[in-house]
PDB file of C-alpha atoms in Angstrom:
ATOM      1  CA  UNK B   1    -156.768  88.018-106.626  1.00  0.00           C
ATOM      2  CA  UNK B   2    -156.567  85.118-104.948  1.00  0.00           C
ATOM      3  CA  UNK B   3    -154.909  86.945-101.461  1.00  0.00           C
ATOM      4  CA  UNK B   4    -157.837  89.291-101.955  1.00  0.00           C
ATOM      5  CA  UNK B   5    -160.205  86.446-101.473  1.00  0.00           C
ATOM      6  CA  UNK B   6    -158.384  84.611 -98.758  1.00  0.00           C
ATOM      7  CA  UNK B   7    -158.218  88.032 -96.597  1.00  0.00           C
ATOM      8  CA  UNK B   8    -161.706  88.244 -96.897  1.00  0.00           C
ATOM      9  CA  UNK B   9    -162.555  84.965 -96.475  1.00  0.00           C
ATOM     10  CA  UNK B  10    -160.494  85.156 -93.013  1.00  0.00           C
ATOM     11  CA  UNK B  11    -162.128  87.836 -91.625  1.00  0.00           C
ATOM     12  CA  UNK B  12    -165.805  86.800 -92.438  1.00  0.00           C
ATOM     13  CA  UNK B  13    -164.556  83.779 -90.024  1.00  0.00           C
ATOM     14  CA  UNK B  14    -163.088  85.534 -88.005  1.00  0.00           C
ATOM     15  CA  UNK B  15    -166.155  87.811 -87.368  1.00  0.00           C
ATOM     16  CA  UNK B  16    -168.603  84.500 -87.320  1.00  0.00           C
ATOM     17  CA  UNK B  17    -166.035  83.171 -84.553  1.00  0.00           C
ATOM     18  CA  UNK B  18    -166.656  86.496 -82.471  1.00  0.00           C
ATOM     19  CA  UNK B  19    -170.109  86.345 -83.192  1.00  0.00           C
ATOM     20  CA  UNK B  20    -171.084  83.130 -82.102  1.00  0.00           C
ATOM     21  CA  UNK B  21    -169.386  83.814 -78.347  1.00  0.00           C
ATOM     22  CA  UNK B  22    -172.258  85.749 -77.888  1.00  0.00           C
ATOM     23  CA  UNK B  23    -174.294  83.403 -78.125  1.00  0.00           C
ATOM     24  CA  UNK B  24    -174.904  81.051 -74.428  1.00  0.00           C
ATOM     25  CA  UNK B  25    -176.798  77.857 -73.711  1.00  0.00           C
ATOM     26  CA  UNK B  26    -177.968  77.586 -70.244  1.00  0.00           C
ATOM     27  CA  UNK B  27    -175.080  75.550 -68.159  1.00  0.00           C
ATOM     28  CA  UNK B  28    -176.093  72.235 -66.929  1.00  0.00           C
ATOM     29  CA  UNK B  29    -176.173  73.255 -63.128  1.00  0.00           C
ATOM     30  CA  UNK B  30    -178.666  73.073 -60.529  1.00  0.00           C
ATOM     31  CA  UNK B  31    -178.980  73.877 -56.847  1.00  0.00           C
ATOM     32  CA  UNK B  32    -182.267  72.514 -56.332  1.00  0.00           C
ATOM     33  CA  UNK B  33    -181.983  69.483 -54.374  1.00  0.00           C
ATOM     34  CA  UNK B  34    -183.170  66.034 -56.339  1.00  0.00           C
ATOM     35  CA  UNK B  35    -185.334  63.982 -54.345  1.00  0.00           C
ATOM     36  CA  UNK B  36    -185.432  61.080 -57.055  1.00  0.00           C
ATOM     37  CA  UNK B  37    -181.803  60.899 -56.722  1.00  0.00           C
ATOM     38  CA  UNK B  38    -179.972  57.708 -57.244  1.00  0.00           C
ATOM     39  CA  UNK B  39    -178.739  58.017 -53.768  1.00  0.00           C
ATOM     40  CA  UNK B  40    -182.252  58.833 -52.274  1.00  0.00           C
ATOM     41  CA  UNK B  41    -183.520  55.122 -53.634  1.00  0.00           C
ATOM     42  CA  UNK B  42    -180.957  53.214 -53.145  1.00  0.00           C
ATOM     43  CA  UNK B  43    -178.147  52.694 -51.155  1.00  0.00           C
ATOM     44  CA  UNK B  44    -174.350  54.181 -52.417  1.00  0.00           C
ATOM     45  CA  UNK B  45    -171.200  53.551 -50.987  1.00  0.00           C
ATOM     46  CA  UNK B  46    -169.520  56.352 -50.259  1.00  0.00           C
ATOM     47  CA  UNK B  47    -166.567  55.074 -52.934  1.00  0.00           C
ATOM     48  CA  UNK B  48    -168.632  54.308 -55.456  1.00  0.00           C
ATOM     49  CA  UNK B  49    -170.773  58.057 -55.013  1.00  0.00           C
ATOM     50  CA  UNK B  50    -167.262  59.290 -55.464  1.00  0.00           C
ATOM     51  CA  UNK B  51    -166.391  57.268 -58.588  1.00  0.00           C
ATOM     52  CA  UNK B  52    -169.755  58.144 -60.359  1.00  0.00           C
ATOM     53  CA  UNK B  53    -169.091  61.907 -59.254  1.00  0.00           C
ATOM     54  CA  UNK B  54    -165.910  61.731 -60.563  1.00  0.00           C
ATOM     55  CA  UNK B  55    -166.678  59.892 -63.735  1.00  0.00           C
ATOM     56  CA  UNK B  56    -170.194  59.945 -64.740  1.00  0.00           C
ATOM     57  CA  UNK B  57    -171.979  63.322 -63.575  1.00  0.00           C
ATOM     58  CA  UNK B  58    -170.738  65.662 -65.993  1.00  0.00           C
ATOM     59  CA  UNK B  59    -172.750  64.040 -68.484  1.00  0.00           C
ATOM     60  CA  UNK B  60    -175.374  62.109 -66.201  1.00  0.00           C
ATOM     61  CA  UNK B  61    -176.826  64.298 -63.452  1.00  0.00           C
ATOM     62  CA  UNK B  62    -178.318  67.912 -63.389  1.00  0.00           C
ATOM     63  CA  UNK B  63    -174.116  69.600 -62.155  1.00  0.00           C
ATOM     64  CA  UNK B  64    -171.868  69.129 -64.520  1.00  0.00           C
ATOM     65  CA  UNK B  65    -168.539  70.499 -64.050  1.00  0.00           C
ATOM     66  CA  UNK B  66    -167.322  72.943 -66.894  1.00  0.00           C
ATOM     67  CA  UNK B  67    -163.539  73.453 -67.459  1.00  0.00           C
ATOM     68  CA  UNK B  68    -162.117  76.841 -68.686  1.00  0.00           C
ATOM     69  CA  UNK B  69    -162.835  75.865 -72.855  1.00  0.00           C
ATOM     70  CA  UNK B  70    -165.867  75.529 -72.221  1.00  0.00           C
ATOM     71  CA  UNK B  71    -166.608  78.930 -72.884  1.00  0.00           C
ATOM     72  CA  UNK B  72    -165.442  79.041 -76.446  1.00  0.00           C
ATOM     73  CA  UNK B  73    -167.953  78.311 -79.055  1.00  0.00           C
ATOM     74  CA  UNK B  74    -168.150  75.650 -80.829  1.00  0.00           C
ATOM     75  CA  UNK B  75    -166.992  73.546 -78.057  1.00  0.00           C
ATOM     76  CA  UNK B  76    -169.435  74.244 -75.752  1.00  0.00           C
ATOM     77  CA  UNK B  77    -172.134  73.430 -78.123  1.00  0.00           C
ATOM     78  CA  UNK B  78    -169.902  70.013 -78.686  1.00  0.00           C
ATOM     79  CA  UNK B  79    -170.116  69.347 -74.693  1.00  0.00           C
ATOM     80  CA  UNK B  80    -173.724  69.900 -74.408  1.00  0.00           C
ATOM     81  CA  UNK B  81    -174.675  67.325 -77.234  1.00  0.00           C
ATOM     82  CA  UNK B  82    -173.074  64.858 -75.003  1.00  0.00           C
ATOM     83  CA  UNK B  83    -174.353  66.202 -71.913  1.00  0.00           C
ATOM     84  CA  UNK B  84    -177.724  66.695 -73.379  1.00  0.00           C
ATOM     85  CA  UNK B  85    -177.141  62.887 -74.975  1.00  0.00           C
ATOM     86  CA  UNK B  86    -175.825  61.465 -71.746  1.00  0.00           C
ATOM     87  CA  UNK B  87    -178.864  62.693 -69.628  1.00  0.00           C
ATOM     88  CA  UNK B  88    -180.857  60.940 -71.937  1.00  0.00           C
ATOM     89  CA  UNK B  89    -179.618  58.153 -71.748  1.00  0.00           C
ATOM     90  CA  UNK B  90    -179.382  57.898 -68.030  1.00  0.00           C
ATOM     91  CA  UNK B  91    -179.748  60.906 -65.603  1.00  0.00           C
ATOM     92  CA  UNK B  92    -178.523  59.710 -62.004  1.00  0.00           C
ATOM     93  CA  UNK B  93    -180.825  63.280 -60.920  1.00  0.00           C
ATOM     94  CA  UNK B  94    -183.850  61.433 -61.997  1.00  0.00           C
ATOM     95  CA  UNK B  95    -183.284  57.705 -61.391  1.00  0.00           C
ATOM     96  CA  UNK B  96    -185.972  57.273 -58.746  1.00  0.00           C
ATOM     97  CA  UNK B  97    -188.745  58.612 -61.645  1.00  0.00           C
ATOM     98  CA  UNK B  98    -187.348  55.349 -63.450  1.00  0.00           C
ATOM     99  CA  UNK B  99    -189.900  52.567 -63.898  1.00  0.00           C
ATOM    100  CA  UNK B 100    -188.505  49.492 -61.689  1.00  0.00           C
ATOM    101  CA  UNK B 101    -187.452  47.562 -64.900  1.00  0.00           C
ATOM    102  CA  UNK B 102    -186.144  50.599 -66.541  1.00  0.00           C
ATOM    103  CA  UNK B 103    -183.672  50.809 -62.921  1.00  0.00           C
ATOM    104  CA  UNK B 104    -183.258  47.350 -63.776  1.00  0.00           C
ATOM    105  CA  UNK B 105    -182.158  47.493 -67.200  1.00  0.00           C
ATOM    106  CA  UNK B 106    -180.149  51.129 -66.520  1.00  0.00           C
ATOM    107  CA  UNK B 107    -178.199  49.013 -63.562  1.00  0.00           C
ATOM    108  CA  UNK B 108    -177.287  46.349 -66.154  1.00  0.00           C
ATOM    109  CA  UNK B 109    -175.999  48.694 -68.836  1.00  0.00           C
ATOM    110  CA  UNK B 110    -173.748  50.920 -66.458  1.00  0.00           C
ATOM    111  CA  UNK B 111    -172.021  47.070 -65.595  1.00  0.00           C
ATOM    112  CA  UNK B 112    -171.674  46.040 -69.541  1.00  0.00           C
ATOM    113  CA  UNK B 113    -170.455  49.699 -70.811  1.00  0.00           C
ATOM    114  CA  UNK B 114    -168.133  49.904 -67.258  1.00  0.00           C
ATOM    115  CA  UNK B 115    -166.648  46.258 -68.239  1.00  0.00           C
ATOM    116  CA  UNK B 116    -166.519  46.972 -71.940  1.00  0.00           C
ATOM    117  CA  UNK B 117    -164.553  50.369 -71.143  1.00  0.00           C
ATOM    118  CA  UNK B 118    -167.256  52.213 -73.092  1.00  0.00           C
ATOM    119  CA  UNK B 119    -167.471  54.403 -70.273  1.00  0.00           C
ATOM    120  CA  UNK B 120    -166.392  57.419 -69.460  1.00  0.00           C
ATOM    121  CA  UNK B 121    -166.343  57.882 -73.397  1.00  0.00           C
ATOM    122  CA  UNK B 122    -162.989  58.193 -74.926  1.00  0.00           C
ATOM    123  CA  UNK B 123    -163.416  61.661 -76.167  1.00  0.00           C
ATOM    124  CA  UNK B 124    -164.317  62.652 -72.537  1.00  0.00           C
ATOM    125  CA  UNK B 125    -161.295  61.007 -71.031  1.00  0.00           C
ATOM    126  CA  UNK B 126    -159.049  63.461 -73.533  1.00  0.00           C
ATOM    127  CA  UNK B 127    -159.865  65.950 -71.419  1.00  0.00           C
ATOM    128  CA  UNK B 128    -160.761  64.259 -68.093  1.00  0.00           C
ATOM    129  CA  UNK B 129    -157.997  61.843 -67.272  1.00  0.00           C
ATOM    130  CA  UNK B 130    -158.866  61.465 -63.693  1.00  0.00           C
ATOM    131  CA  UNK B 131    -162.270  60.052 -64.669  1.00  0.00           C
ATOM    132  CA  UNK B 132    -160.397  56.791 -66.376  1.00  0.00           C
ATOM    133  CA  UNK B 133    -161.899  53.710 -64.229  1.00  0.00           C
ATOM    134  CA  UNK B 134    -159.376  51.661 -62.470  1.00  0.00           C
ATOM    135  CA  UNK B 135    -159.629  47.867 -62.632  1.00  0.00           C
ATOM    136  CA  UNK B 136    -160.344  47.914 -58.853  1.00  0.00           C
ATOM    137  CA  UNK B 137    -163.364  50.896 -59.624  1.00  0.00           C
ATOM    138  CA  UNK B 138    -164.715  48.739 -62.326  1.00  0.00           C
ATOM    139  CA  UNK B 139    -165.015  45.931 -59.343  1.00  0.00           C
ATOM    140  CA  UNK B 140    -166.555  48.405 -57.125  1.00  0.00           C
ATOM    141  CA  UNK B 141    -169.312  49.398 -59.565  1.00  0.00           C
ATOM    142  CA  UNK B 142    -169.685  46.065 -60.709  1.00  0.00           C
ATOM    143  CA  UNK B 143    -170.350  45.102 -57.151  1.00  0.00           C
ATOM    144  CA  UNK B 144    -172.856  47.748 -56.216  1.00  0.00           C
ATOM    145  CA  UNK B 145    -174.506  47.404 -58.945  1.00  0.00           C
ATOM    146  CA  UNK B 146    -175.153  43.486 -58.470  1.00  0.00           C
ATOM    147  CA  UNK B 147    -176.306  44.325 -55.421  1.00  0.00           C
ATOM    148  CA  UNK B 148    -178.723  47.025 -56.593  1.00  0.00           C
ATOM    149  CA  UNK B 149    -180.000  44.202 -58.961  1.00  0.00           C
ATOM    150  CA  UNK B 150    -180.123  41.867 -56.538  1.00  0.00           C
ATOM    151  CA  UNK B 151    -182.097  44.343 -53.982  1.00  0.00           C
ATOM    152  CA  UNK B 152    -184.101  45.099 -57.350  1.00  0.00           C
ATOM    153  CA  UNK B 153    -185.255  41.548 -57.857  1.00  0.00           C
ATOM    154  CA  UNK B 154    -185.596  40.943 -53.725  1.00  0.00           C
ATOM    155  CA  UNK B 155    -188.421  42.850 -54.087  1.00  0.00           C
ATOM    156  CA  UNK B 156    -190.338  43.012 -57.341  1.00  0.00           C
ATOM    157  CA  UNK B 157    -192.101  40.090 -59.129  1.00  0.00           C
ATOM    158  CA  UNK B 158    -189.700  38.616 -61.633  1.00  0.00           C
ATOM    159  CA  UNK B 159    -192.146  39.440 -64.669  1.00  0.00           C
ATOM    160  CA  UNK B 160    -191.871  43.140 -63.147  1.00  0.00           C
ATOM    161  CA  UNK B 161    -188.426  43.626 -64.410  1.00  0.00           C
ATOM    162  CA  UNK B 162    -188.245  41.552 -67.989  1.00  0.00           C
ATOM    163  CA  UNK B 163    -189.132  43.634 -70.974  1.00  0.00           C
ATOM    164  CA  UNK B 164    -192.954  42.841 -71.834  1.00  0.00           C
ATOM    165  CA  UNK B 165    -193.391  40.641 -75.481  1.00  0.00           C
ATOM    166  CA  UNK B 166    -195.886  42.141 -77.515  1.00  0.00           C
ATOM    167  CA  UNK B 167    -197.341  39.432 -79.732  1.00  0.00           C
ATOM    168  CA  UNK B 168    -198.791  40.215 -82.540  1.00  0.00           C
TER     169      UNK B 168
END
């Protein structure tokens, strides 16, 4: 009885596992060229462009590489949540639609989650070894983006870039 169960069991997954290949979420890939690029507003060394396309695109920008098991469902579902996740949080396509404080603040977080080692994310450096940051690409970020900030703040009023108090 119980191998009757099991057997069936199996193949009802089995069929659901077949079933859901068929079914395809639009890739994260465009062609379309991105005028509000990061690298449209402000200036990127050409090291650090090749860090953050090596580490931080696949989850931050509109071209995101996909590797061979990327076809198999559920995983691909699994990779879009973070690419859908990690766009939202900061999309290097779109950073020049960015409020000046938001830049601001978005400049300040890469350097904190870069320092902390918080990013890449661990469960995308399983997979992605390469995109692990060096202690000398952590200094190169870290660098840029001070001077980002400090181009930032060159050229806005300070009260432009602190988050406003609402008082109640």
């Amino acid at each position: 009885m119980f191998k009757k169960i099991l057997k069936r069991t199996l193949i009802v997954l089995l069929i659901v596992f077949i079933a859901i290949q068929f079914i395809r979420p639009e890739r994260n890939i465009s062609d379309k060229p991105m005028p509000d690029h990061i690298n449209k507003v402000y200036v990127v060394p050409e090291e650090v462009g090749k860090i953050l396309k090596s580490s931080c695109y696949d989850c931050h920008s509109y071209n995101t590489y996909y590797p061979w098991y990327a076809e198999i469902q559920p995983v691909r579902w699994w990779l879009d949540e973070h690419i859908i996740d990690g766009k939202g949080d900061l999309n290097f396509d779109e950073f020049g639609t960015y409020s000046i404080r938001k830049q601001y603040r978005k400049m300040e977080e890469i350097n904190d989650l870069v320092k902390k080692d918080e990013m890449p994310i661990p469960s995308y450096l399983w997979t992605h070894s390469e995109a692990k940051l060096s202690d000398q690409q952590k200094q190169l970020i870290s660098g840029w983006v001070t001077a980002v900030r400090d181009t930032i703040k060159a050229n806005y009023p300070p009260d432009s870039l602190l988050k406003k108090k609402i008082i109640p």
